[in-house]
CSV table of C-alpha atoms in Angstrom, one decimal:
chain,number,residue,atom,x,y,z
N,11,UNK,CA,3.3,13.6,-1.0
N,12,UNK,CA,5.6,11.4,1.0
N,13,UNK,CA,9.0,10.5,0.2
N,14,UNK,CA,10.3,8.1,2.8
N,15,UNK,CA,14.1,7.7,2.9
N,16,UNK,CA,15.1,4.3,3.4
N,17,UNK,CA,17.7,3.9,6.3
N,18,UNK,CA,18.5,7.7,6.2
N,19,UNK,CA,19.2,9.2,9.6
N,20,UNK,CA,19.4,12.7,10.6
N,21,UNK,CA,23.2,12.6,10.8
N,22,UNK,CA,23.4,11.3,7.2
N,23,UNK,CA,22.1,14.8,6.1
N,24,UNK,CA,23.4,18.4,6.0
N,25,UNK,CA,20.3,19.6,7.4
N,26,UNK,CA,21.3,18.1,10.8
N,27,UNK,CA,25.1,17.4,10.6
N,28,UNK,CA,27.6,20.0,9.3
N,29,UNK,CA,29.9,17.1,8.1
N,30,UNK,CA,27.2,15.8,5.8
N,31,UNK,CA,26.4,19.0,4.1
N,32,UNK,CA,28.0,17.7,0.7
N,33,UNK,CA,25.9,14.5,1.0
N,34,UNK,CA,22.5,16.3,0.7
N,35,UNK,CA,22.7,19.5,-1.2
N,36,UNK,CA,19.4,19.3,-2.4
N,37,UNK,CA,17.6,18.6,1.0
N,38,UNK,CA,19.8,21.4,2.7
N,39,UNK,CA,18.3,23.8,0.2
N,40,UNK,CA,14.7,22.5,0.6
N,41,UNK,CA,14.9,22.8,4.4
N,42,UNK,CA,15.5,26.6,3.9
N,43,UNK,CA,11.7,27.0,2.9
N,44,UNK,CA,10.3,24.2,4.9
N,45,UNK,CA,9.1,23.2,8.4
N,46,UNK,CA,12.0,21.2,9.8
N,47,UNK,CA,11.8,19.1,12.9
N,48,UNK,CA,14.9,19.6,14.9
N,49,UNK,CA,14.5,16.5,17.0
N,50,UNK,CA,12.4,14.0,14.8
N,51,UNK,CA,12.4,10.3,16.1
N,52,UNK,CA,11.3,7.0,14.6
N,53,UNK,CA,8.8,4.8,16.4
N,54,UNK,CA,10.4,1.6,15.6
N,55,UNK,CA,13.6,1.2,13.4
N,56,UNK,CA,12.3,-1.0,10.8
N,57,UNK,CA,10.7,0.0,7.5
N,58,UNK,CA,7.4,-1.8,7.8
N,59,UNK,CA,6.5,-0.6,11.4
N,60,UNK,CA,7.7,2.9,10.5
N,61,UNK,CA,5.1,2.9,7.7
N,62,UNK,CA,2.3,2.4,10.0
N,63,UNK,CA,3.7,5.2,12.3
N,64,UNK,CA,4.1,7.7,9.6
N,65,UNK,CA,0.6,6.9,7.9
N,66,UNK,CA,-1.4,6.3,10.8
N,67,UNK,CA,-0.6,8.4,13.8
N,68,UNK,CA,-0.6,5.5,16.1
N,69,UNK,CA,2.4,3.3,17.1
N,70,UNK,CA,2.6,0.0,15.3
N,71,UNK,CA,2.4,-3.1,17.2
N,72,UNK,CA,5.7,-3.4,19.1
N,73,UNK,CA,5.8,-7.0,18.9
N,74,UNK,CA,8.4,-8.3,16.2
N,75,UNK,CA,6.0,-9.8,13.8
N,76,UNK,CA,4.7,-7.6,10.9
N,77,UNK,CA,1.0,-8.3,11.8
N,78,UNK,CA,-0.1,-5.1,10.3
N,79,UNK,CA,0.6,-6.5,6.8
N,80,UNK,CA,-1.9,-9.2,7.2
N,81,UNK,CA,-4.6,-8.0,9.7
N,82,UNK,CA,-4.5,-4.0,9.2
N,83,UNK,CA,-4.0,-1.3,11.7
N,84,UNK,CA,-6.1,-0.7,14.9
N,85,UNK,CA,-7.1,2.9,13.7
N,86,UNK,CA,-7.8,4.2,10.3
N,87,UNK,CA,-5.0,5.6,8.3
N,88,UNK,CA,-4.5,8.8,6.3
N,89,UNK,CA,-4.9,7.3,2.8
N,90,UNK,CA,-8.0,5.2,3.8
N,91,UNK,CA,-9.7,8.4,5.4
N,92,UNK,CA,-8.7,10.5,2.4
N,93,UNK,CA,-9.9,8.2,-0.3
N,94,UNK,CA,-13.3,8.5,1.2
N,95,UNK,CA,-13.1,12.4,0.6
N,96,UNK,CA,-12.4,11.7,-3.1
N,97,UNK,CA,-8.4,11.3,-3.2
N,98,UNK,CA,-6.8,9.0,-5.3
N,99,UNK,CA,-4.0,7.1,-3.4
N,100,UNK,CA,-1.0,5.7,-4.7
N,101,UNK,CA,1.9,3.7,-2.9
N,102,UNK,CA,5.1,3.3,-5.1
N,103,UNK,CA,8.4,1.6,-4.1
N,104,UNK,CA,11.6,0.5,-5.8
N,105,UNK,CA,12.1,-2.5,-3.6
N,106,UNK,CA,10.3,-6.1,-4.4
N,107,UNK,CA,6.5,-6.2,-3.2
N,108,UNK,CA,7.3,-9.7,-1.7
N,109,UNK,CA,9.3,-8.6,1.2
N,110,UNK,CA,7.4,-8.7,4.4
N,111,UNK,CA,4.1,-8.6,2.0
N,112,UNK,CA,4.7,-5.0,1.3
N,113,UNK,CA,1.6,-4.8,-1.0
N,114,UNK,CA,-0.7,-6.2,1.8
N,115,UNK,CA,1.0,-3.5,4.1
N,116,UNK,CA,0.0,-0.7,1.7
N,117,UNK,CA,-3.4,-2.1,1.0
N,118,UNK,CA,-4.1,-2.3,4.8
N,119,UNK,CA,-2.7,1.4,5.1
N,120,UNK,CA,-5.5,2.4,2.7
N,121,UNK,CA,-3.7,2.7,-0.7
N,122,UNK,CA,-5.8,1.6,-3.5
N,123,UNK,CA,-3.0,1.6,-6.1
N,124,UNK,CA,0.3,0.0,-5.5
N,125,UNK,CA,3.4,-0.2,-7.6
N,126,UNK,CA,6.8,-2.1,-7.2
N,127,UNK,CA,9.5,-3.0,-9.2
N,128,UNK,CA,7.7,-6.2,-10.3
N,129,UNK,CA,5.3,-4.1,-12.1
N,130,UNK,CA,7.8,-1.9,-14.0
N,131,UNK,CA,10.3,-2.1,-17.0
N,132,UNK,CA,13.8,-2.7,-15.3
N,133,UNK,CA,15.6,-2.4,-18.5
N,134,UNK,CA,18.6,0.0,-18.0
N,135,UNK,CA,18.3,0.2,-14.2
N,136,UNK,CA,20.7,-1.6,-11.7
N,137,UNK,CA,20.2,-3.5,-8.4
N,138,UNK,CA,20.4,-1.2,-5.4
N,139,UNK,CA,20.1,-3.9,-2.9
N,140,UNK,CA,19.3,-7.8,-2.4
N,141,UNK,CA,15.5,-6.3,-2.4
N,142,UNK,CA,15.3,-4.2,-5.4
N,143,UNK,CA,16.4,-1.7,-8.0
N,144,UNK,CA,17.7,1.9,-7.9
N,145,UNK,CA,14.9,4.4,-7.1
N,146,UNK,CA,15.2,6.3,-10.5
N,147,UNK,CA,13.3,3.3,-11.8
N,148,UNK,CA,10.1,5.2,-10.2
N,149,UNK,CA,10.6,8.4,-12.2
N,150,UNK,CA,8.9,7.6,-15.3
N,151,UNK,CA,5.9,5.6,-13.8
N,152,UNK,CA,5.5,8.5,-11.4
N,153,UNK,CA,5.4,11.0,-14.3
N,154,UNK,CA,2.9,9.2,-16.1
N,155,UNK,CA,0.6,8.9,-12.9
N,156,UNK,CA,0.8,12.5,-12.2
N,157,UNK,CA,0.2,13.5,-15.9
N,158,UNK,CA,-3.1,11.5,-15.3
N,159,UNK,CA,-4.2,13.2,-12.0
N,160,UNK,CA,-6.7,15.9,-12.4
N,161,UNK,CA,-8.0,16.0,-8.7
N,162,UNK,CA,-6.9,15.5,-5.1
N,163,UNK,CA,-4.4,12.6,-4.4
N,164,UNK,CA,-2.0,11.1,-1.9
N,165,UNK,CA,1.3,9.7,-3.3
N,166,UNK,CA,3.6,7.6,-1.2
N,167,UNK,CA,7.2,7.0,-2.5
N,168,UNK,CA,9.3,4.3,-0.6
N,169,UNK,CA,12.9,4.5,-1.6
N,170,UNK,CA,15.4,1.5,-1.5
N,171,UNK,CA,18.9,2.6,-2.7
N,172,UNK,CA,20.2,3.5,0.7
N,173,UNK,CA,19.5,-0.1,2.3
N,174,UNK,CA,22.4,-2.3,3.2
N,175,UNK,CA,24.4,-3.4,1.3
N,176,UNK,CA,24.3,0.3,-0.5
N,177,UNK,CA,24.9,-1.0,-3.9
N,178,UNK,CA,25.0,2.6,-5.5
N,179,UNK,CA,24.3,2.5,-9.2
N,180,UNK,CA,27.7,2.7,-11.1
N,181,UNK,CA,26.5,5.8,-13.0
N,182,UNK,CA,26.2,7.8,-10.0
N,183,UNK,CA,29.4,9.9,-9.4
N,184,UNK,CA,31.3,8.3,-6.1
N,185,UNK,CA,32.6,10.7,-3.6
N,186,UNK,CA,34.5,10.2,-0.6
N,187,UNK,CA,32.4,11.2,2.3
N,188,UNK,CA,34.0,8.9,5.2
N,189,UNK,CA,37.7,8.1,4.8
N,190,UNK,CA,37.7,5.7,7.7
N,191,UNK,CA,34.8,3.6,7.2
N,192,UNK,CA,34.3,2.0,3.5
N,193,UNK,CA,30.6,0.7,4.5
N,194,UNK,CA,29.6,4.0,5.6
N,195,UNK,CA,31.1,5.9,2.7
N,196,UNK,CA,29.2,3.5,0.4
N,197,UNK,CA,25.9,4.4,2.5
N,198,UNK,CA,26.5,8.2,2.2
N,199,UNK,CA,27.0,7.8,-1.5
N,200,UNK,CA,23.6,5.9,-1.4
N,201,UNK,CA,22.2,9.0,0.4
N,202,UNK,CA,23.7,11.3,-1.9
N,203,UNK,CA,21.9,9.4,-4.9
N,204,UNK,CA,18.7,9.7,-3.1
N,205,UNK,CA,19.1,13.4,-2.6
N,206,UNK,CA,19.2,13.9,-6.4
N,207,UNK,CA,16.3,11.3,-6.6
N,208,UNK,CA,14.3,13.5,-4.4
N,209,UNK,CA,15.2,16.6,-6.3
N,210,UNK,CA,14.0,15.0,-9.7
N,211,UNK,CA,10.8,13.9,-8.1
N,212,UNK,CA,9.9,17.2,-6.8
N,213,UNK,CA,10.8,18.9,-10.1
N,214,UNK,CA,8.1,16.4,-11.9
N,215,UNK,CA,5.5,18.0,-9.5
N,216,UNK,CA,6.4,21.4,-10.9
N,217,UNK,CA,6.5,20.1,-14.5
N,218,UNK,CA,3.1,18.4,-14.2
N,219,UNK,CA,1.5,21.5,-12.5
N,220,UNK,CA,0.9,19.8,-9.2
N,221,UNK,CA,3.8,21.8,-7.1
N,222,UNK,CA,1.8,24.7,-6.0
N,223,UNK,CA,-1.0,22.8,-4.2
N,224,UNK,CA,0.9,19.7,-2.8
N,225,UNK,CA,2.3,19.3,0.7
N,226,UNK,CA,5.5,17.2,0.7
N,227,UNK,CA,6.8,15.3,3.5
N,228,UNK,CA,10.2,14.0,3.5
N,229,UNK,CA,11.0,11.5,6.1
N,230,UNK,CA,13.5,8.9,7.4
N,231,UNK,CA,12.1,5.5,8.0
N,232,UNK,CA,15.0,4.9,10.6
N,233,UNK,CA,18.7,5.7,10.6
N,234,UNK,CA,21.7,3.3,10.2
N,235,UNK,CA,24.5,2.1,12.5
N,236,UNK,CA,28.1,1.6,11.8
N,237,UNK,CA,29.5,0.1,14.8
N,238,UNK,CA,29.4,3.4,16.8
N,239,UNK,CA,28.0,1.7,20.0
N,240,UNK,CA,28.7,-0.9,18.7
N,241,UNK,CA,25.8,-1.7,16.8
N,242,UNK,CA,25.3,-2.4,12.8
N,243,UNK,CA,22.4,-1.4,10.7
N,244,UNK,CA,19.2,-0.6,12.5
N,245,UNK,CA,16.8,-3.1,14.0
N,246,UNK,CA,18.4,-3.6,17.5
N,247,UNK,CA,19.5,0.0,18.5
N,248,UNK,CA,18.0,3.3,19.4
N,249,UNK,CA,21.0,5.5,19.9
N,250,UNK,CA,20.8,8.7,17.6
N,251,UNK,CA,22.3,7.3,14.6
N,252,UNK,CA,19.3,5.1,14.2
N,253,UNK,CA,16.3,6.9,16.2
N,254,UNK,CA,16.8,10.4,15.0
N,255,UNK,CA,15.4,11.0,11.5
N,256,UNK,CA,15.0,13.9,9.0
N,257,UNK,CA,11.5,15.2,8.9
N,258,UNK,CA,10.6,18.3,6.5
N,259,UNK,CA,7.0,19.3,5.6
N,260,UNK,CA,7.4,21.6,2.6
N,261,UNK,CA,5.0,23.2,0.2
N,262,UNK,CA,3.4,26.5,-1.0
N,263,UNK,CA,0.3,25.6,0.9
N,264,UNK,CA,1.8,26.0,4.2
N,265,UNK,CA,1.2,29.4,5.3
N,266,UNK,CA,4.0,31.7,6.9
N,267,UNK,CA,7.8,31.2,6.7
N,268,UNK,CA,10.0,28.3,7.3
N,269,UNK,CA,10.2,27.3,10.9
N,270,UNK,CA,11.8,24.8,13.0
N,271,UNK,CA,10.0,22.4,15.4
N,272,UNK,CA,11.9,21.4,18.5
N,273,UNK,CA,10.6,17.9,18.9
N,274,UNK,CA,8.3,15.3,17.0
N,275,UNK,CA,7.7,11.7,16.3
N,276,UNK,CA,6.7,10.1,13.2
N,277,UNK,CA,3.2,9.7,14.9
N,278,UNK,CA,2.6,13.4,14.5
N,279,UNK,CA,3.0,13.4,10.8
N,280,UNK,CA,-0.7,12.3,10.1
N,281,UNK,CA,-2.5,14.4,12.5
N,282,UNK,CA,-0.6,17.4,11.2
N,283,UNK,CA,-1.3,16.7,7.5
N,284,UNK,CA,-5.0,16.4,8.2
N,285,UNK,CA,-5.1,19.5,10.0
N,286,UNK,CA,-3.0,21.4,7.1
N,287,UNK,CA,-5.6,19.8,4.3
N,288,UNK,CA,-8.5,21.0,6.5
N,289,UNK,CA,-9.8,17.8,8.2
N,290,UNK,CA,-10.1,16.6,11.5
N,291,UNK,CA,-10.2,12.7,12.4
N,292,UNK,CA,-12.9,11.5,14.8
N,293,UNK,CA,-10.8,8.8,16.3
N,294,UNK,CA,-7.9,9.1,18.8
N,295,UNK,CA,-4.3,9.3,17.5
N,296,UNK,CA,-1.2,9.1,19.5
N,297,UNK,CA,0.5,11.7,17.6
N,298,UNK,CA,-0.1,15.5,18.1
N,299,UNK,CA,-1.0,18.2,15.4
N,300,UNK,CA,2.3,20.2,14.9
N,301,UNK,CA,0.1,22.7,13.2
N,302,UNK,CA,-1.2,24.0,16.4
N,303,UNK,CA,0.8,27.1,17.9
N,304,UNK,CA,2.8,26.0,20.7
N,305,UNK,CA,2.1,22.2,20.3
N,306,UNK,CA,4.8,19.9,21.4
N,307,UNK,CA,5.2,16.6,23.0
N,308,UNK,CA,7.0,16.1,26.2
N,309,UNK,CA,9.0,13.2,24.7
N,310,UNK,CA,9.2,10.9,21.9
N,311,UNK,CA,9.0,7.0,22.6
N,312,UNK,CA,10.5,4.4,20.5
N,313,UNK,CA,10.8,0.5,20.5
N,314,UNK,CA,13.5,-1.9,18.9
N,315,UNK,CA,12.0,-4.2,16.4
N,316,UNK,CA,13.1,-7.2,18.4
N,317,UNK,CA,10.7,-8.2,21.3
N,318,UNK,CA,11.7,-6.9,24.8
N,319,UNK,CA,15.4,-5.5,23.4
N,320,UNK,CA,15.3,-2.0,23.9
N,321,UNK,CA,13.1,1.0,24.4
N,322,UNK,CA,13.7,4.8,24.6
N,323,UNK,CA,12.2,8.2,25.5
N,324,UNK,CA,13.9,11.3,24.0
N,325,UNK,CA,13.1,14.9,24.5
N,326,UNK,CA,15.0,18.1,23.3
N,327,UNK,CA,17.7,17.4,25.8
N,328,UNK,CA,18.1,14.0,27.3
N,329,UNK,CA,17.4,10.4,26.0
N,330,UNK,CA,16.6,7.5,28.3
N,331,UNK,CA,17.4,4.0,27.0
N,332,UNK,CA,15.6,0.8,28.7
N,333,UNK,CA,17.6,-2.3,27.6
N,334,UNK,CA,15.4,-4.9,29.5
N,335,UNK,CA,17.8,-7.8,30.4
N,336,UNK,CA,20.5,-7.3,27.6
N,337,UNK,CA,22.4,-4.7,29.6
N,338,UNK,CA,22.0,-1.7,31.9
N,339,UNK,CA,19.7,1.2,31.2
N,340,UNK,CA,21.4,4.3,30.1
N,341,UNK,CA,20.8,8.3,30.0
N,342,UNK,CA,22.5,10.7,27.8
N,343,UNK,CA,22.7,14.5,27.5
N,344,UNK,CA,22.1,15.0,24.0
N,345,UNK,CA,23.1,18.6,23.9
N,346,UNK,CA,26.4,18.2,25.6
N,347,UNK,CA,26.8,14.7,24.4
N,348,UNK,CA,25.5,14.1,21.0
N,349,UNK,CA,27.4,11.0,20.3
N,350,UNK,CA,25.9,9.4,23.6
N,351,UNK,CA,29.4,8.6,24.9
N,352,UNK,CA,28.8,9.2,28.5
N,353,UNK,CA,25.9,7.2,30.4
N,354,UNK,CA,24.9,9.6,33.3
N,355,UNK,CA,22.0,7.5,34.5
N,356,UNK,CA,23.8,7.2,38.0
N,357,UNK,CA,23.5,10.9,38.4
N,358,UNK,CA,19.7,11.3,37.8
N,359,UNK,CA,18.0,8.2,39.5
N,360,UNK,CA,14.8,9.8,39.9
N,361,UNK,CA,14.6,11.2,36.6
N,362,UNK,CA,15.7,7.7,35.0
N,363,UNK,CA,13.0,6.0,37.1
N,364,UNK,CA,10.1,8.5,35.7
N,365,UNK,CA,11.1,7.7,32.1
N,366,UNK,CA,11.4,3.9,32.8
N,367,UNK,CA,7.7,4.1,34.1
N,368,UNK,CA,6.7,5.9,31.1
N,369,UNK,CA,8.3,3.4,28.7
N,370,UNK,CA,7.1,0.4,30.6
N,371,UNK,CA,3.5,2.0,30.6
N,372,UNK,CA,3.8,2.6,26.6
N,373,UNK,CA,4.7,-0.9,26.2
N,374,UNK,CA,2.0,-2.4,28.3
N,375,UNK,CA,-0.6,0.0,26.6
N,376,UNK,CA,0.6,-1.1,23.2
N,377,UNK,CA,0.4,-4.7,23.8
N,378,UNK,CA,-3.0,-4.5,25.3
N,379,UNK,CA,-4.4,-2.4,22.5
N,380,UNK,CA,-2.8,-4.5,19.7
N,381,UNK,CA,-3.9,-7.7,21.1
N,382,UNK,CA,-7.5,-6.6,21.5
N,383,UNK,CA,-7.4,-5.5,17.9
N,384,UNK,CA,-5.7,-8.6,16.5
N,385,UNK,CA,-7.6,-11.0,18.4
N,386,UNK,CA,-10.8,-9.4,17.1
N,387,UNK,CA,-9.5,-10.0,13.5
N,388,UNK,CA,-8.6,-13.5,14.2
N,389,UNK,CA,-8.3,-15.2,17.5
N,390,UNK,CA,-5.2,-17.3,16.3
N,391,UNK,CA,-3.2,-14.4,14.9
N,392,UNK,CA,-0.2,-15.5,17.0
N,393,UNK,CA,0.1,-18.9,15.3
N,394,UNK,CA,0.2,-16.9,12.1
N,395,UNK,CA,3.3,-14.7,12.8
N,396,UNK,CA,5.9,-16.7,10.9
N,397,UNK,CA,4.2,-15.7,7.6
N,398,UNK,CA,4.6,-11.9,8.4
N,399,UNK,CA,8.3,-11.7,8.6
N,400,UNK,CA,9.4,-14.0,5.8
N,401,UNK,CA,12.1,-12.8,3.3
N,402,UNK,CA,11.6,-13.2,-0.6
N,403,UNK,CA,12.0,-16.6,-2.0
N,404,UNK,CA,15.3,-15.6,-3.5
N,405,UNK,CA,17.3,-12.6,-2.5
N,406,UNK,CA,18.5,-10.5,-5.4
N,407,UNK,CA,22.4,-10.6,-6.3
N,408,UNK,CA,24.6,-8.6,-8.4
N,409,UNK,CA,25.3,-10.4,-11.8
N,410,UNK,CA,28.8,-11.9,-12.2
N,411,UNK,CA,31.4,-9.2,-13.1
N,412,UNK,CA,29.7,-6.4,-11.7
N,413,UNK,CA,32.4,-4.2,-10.0
N,414,UNK,CA,30.1,-3.7,-7.0
N,415,UNK,CA,30.9,-7.3,-6.0
N,416,UNK,CA,34.3,-6.4,-5.0
N,417,UNK,CA,34.9,-5.4,-1.5
N,418,UNK,CA,34.7,-1.7,-0.6
């Protein structure tokens, strides 16, 4: 079972940041009996791309269009493989199905059943963003689905309440988490709402008898910026507030005590889950199996959503950011400078050159592999790119008189 936390970076949780302990009390407790990746990184800071990395163990296309939603993924993904082994597969989300052809993406990832808010009764639930409703809208259909399950299944829940513009339902108690930044305070209240949603969702698994034989993965799709570097939101930034994400693997089926894993990418989730479930894939993946003793990647690579904008390579100590032509490259000591204030690239030219070569090689390989795959699906795939990134015909708006219309 997956819960993908929309726009939730590691710094927004108490698991990774002491100042956020009050934001995520449930996740903090869950982490004490889970595998926790101390340095977990998003592959691309955009939801549709992150879904590919999480579910398929390979990088999404580093090109901006969401080709994956129309033409599929160049390797088979977790839900598709497990469906062949008799698993029921469900993808459920609170946002609209129409944004970036999300139904198409879920289908291409191998999920046989898809539910978005268009299929649900919205009575009594509030809008949480211009894409959809608060995540509690998923609780009743989730429980109904779980009560019907008598065998193996994969369930993926994609949340939405913590997406910009952070319209927290008005029945959720508001707290002051950030006195200096009203937008970030609204965002952290939305993350606090998600924390409670995760607790209620996992409680359903206990209530329906599925908890003891379920593996739970709680993962951020990407983080969120509030002008720290300065950047806003997430698509065009790879600083820690965007690139570093929470990643927990929890469940009684995991043998041994809770443990901390030093470094991982979203790519590592699929091979690890296959291993824990007793399977081995017969195709190549870019992720590694974190269930293997001593397994650890040298570094994690990420690419901005926009073409040729930024790439990064991060390990447990340093992060290198390649900015193409937008500005000079950067190198940060994440241990001694976790806020990435001091660019030390001039002090380590040889090390930076090695990381630059690594990200450039990753970019070239990604484009070659995806071009070969997409061209095999349809030779004119590039001419169909505009259809992959369209927004809904009408973005949702708060009703007149809703107090959340007012500036924070």
